[in-house]
């Protein structure tokens, strides 16, 4: 099936019809925009030839915000209004932001929404609004570079971004006047940039060391589809930490006190970063550091010495690499290719260590800080319809399973993790109680069996179900995930057609570490979960039987003599006690016992009911076939 055909297949666009769409890497540290022109994907520079746009926005009192290099240049003068690394806040709630801790220098205002806002001289800004400023700057750059208005874009997001974070990214694009053709995961974009999707199949490791985050993803390519087999990383590890290590070395060498003030620290970090980047191409770098009142310190840092400073940091990327291999259940020699992404992977030492770990040379022909944007541009070019022959476009998968809460606080997974998107799936449910006229639909995301271990995405109600006996209503719940991984859920009672739906727009997301934990927990807790599931199932069965027996006793208790009644009551109490004791095996036994204790009672009730139904009717009114009786 052609999932994304933009226009009739088989027709080649006339040259003047060629359209442009951009690919955008909206990064934590740097952002880029790229486009396919004359068949070549390339990143677009600003007026001064710079391709990377620092993801930094400075708000001003009575003026439009400044984005990028110009914002960084004055960051030290106006730290509270200069916002960096806003990607870490996307789709996060107040609570999540609190957990990120004091590492963020801004002041937050809460208002009444669950979304945190940053106080600036230009008013309170949401992370979505800040990201939109970065996107606007990239859009302007593209418009100037290509000499035409353009608004269609593919934007990349980390593979582990959940629904809330993806939604926030899409909202930012809309605010910036961009039409999102689709969101694409960053490792997938990197793989596409290298044309790996043209291979019939393979397993690829994408090693992404950026300014402040490290991500490792294992992708499995199969028939044009990339599946994220596993992701891991460290959301507080990157080139910035190397800058700190170098700055500390400078302070030691130059005899600068530990309590250097903010301004001096920023200057030191800037110098450290420049030195680090220089040592990627050079063997040694000379430093001239202005000491506050002690004149100038001059020193030399060699690459060999730099390596000893950063080795401990590079070492920290290796356990997550081991973990993705373990989670995916593959050995390192089964990896068919390694792709380097992120500015910090330009460093020779990083390449060396990655090669050593994977036992092969990584792919690094494309600038590692441009590779994601280039992959996004290639994808955008296909989506806009410039490549008619590419019928089936590369698909993504959902990172965590989506499901519903069912009786007993359990999760019924509707769409399992790693299902390719877009996807749609429906499942039928029924009511639990007699006469139930409403149903609470609780949508959750996660790998565990119990609702309490998963993340709640949305709740909505289906009302107006006609009263029926338990189990008679048929409620079809449908999940649809669009190409961006965003979810819509609807519920319909099939006999009456009453319907209700929700678009899942959660107000906050999970932290990367939480997602990773959820994935890992699902593996380590599989057995425990299975036991919990069994218990819940038994408890639900018990509940159902207890209710049914109590109802029957209330209606037809007269059919029993005192001894029979006492026997049933005894087993009923036994089951209630077993349910309370939360012992799956005991509940099972008690259910069996109550079931057999009520056999005679059930038979007697059936007889009584038939007799009641027949009273006053002639026998010929009842036809076994259900057709009209023959006269
Ligand atoms: P992000 O994905 O977090 O937005 P990038 O991929 O742009 O970040 O990586 C930014 C990091 O890469 C910074 O720490 C920067 O110093 C580092 N970097 C960029 N170029 C070089 C280089 N030539 N040598 C070493 N590090 C570099
Ligand atoms: Mg990046």
XYZ file of C-alpha atoms and ligand atoms in Angstrom, residues 25-32 52-53 55 87-88 186 208-213 215 238-243 273-281 306 341-348 368-370, ligand 1:
75
model
C 17.348 19.582 12.937
C 15.995 21.369 15.999
C 18.895 20.631 18.345
C 19.580 21.239 22.020
C 22.759 23.167 21.299
C 22.577 23.925 17.569
C 19.881 23.858 14.921
C 20.185 23.598 11.157
C 24.886 26.075 12.577
C 22.392 28.284 14.365
C 19.666 27.180 19.739
C 14.682 21.444 23.954
C 15.129 19.890 27.380
C 17.052 11.829 14.583
C 25.114 10.865 18.768
C 27.282 12.977 21.058
C 26.083 16.581 20.952
C 26.625 19.566 23.200
C 24.720 18.387 26.226
C 23.267 14.984 25.435
C 22.123 9.202 22.547
C 28.212 15.996 25.858
C 30.706 18.483 24.488
C 29.785 20.959 27.232
C 31.222 18.593 29.836
C 34.483 18.507 27.904
C 34.508 22.319 27.956
C 35.441 25.257 23.785
C 37.462 27.095 21.138
C 40.591 25.222 22.237
C 38.784 21.883 22.148
C 37.459 22.485 18.653
C 40.847 23.631 17.476
C 42.490 20.443 18.749
C 40.238 18.416 16.468
C 42.399 19.568 13.560
C 43.254 16.872 26.017
C 26.216 12.183 14.755
C 26.767 15.339 16.817
C 29.522 17.936 16.863
C 31.525 16.207 19.576
C 32.055 13.121 17.389
C 34.362 15.246 15.245
C 37.013 14.715 17.877
C 39.621 12.133 16.856
C 28.317 14.802 11.995
C 26.620 18.026 13.051
C 24.837 18.309 9.673
P 23.199 19.285 19.661
O 22.835 18.073 18.909
O 23.202 19.096 21.141
O 22.431 20.493 19.256
P 25.721 19.521 18.153
O 25.606 18.236 17.447
O 25.669 20.740 17.342
O 24.750 19.632 19.384
O 27.105 19.486 18.965
C 27.588 20.569 19.681
C 28.877 20.178 20.361
O 29.836 19.795 19.373
C 29.490 21.320 21.134
O 29.940 20.853 22.394
C 30.679 21.705 20.280
O 31.755 22.258 21.031
C 31.067 20.388 19.677
N 31.872 20.573 18.463
C 31.518 21.199 17.335
N 32.537 21.200 16.455
C 33.565 20.570 17.064
C 34.918 20.260 16.688
N 35.416 20.615 15.522
N 35.679 19.592 17.582
C 35.188 19.231 18.786
N 33.934 19.495 19.190
C 33.145 20.162 18.347
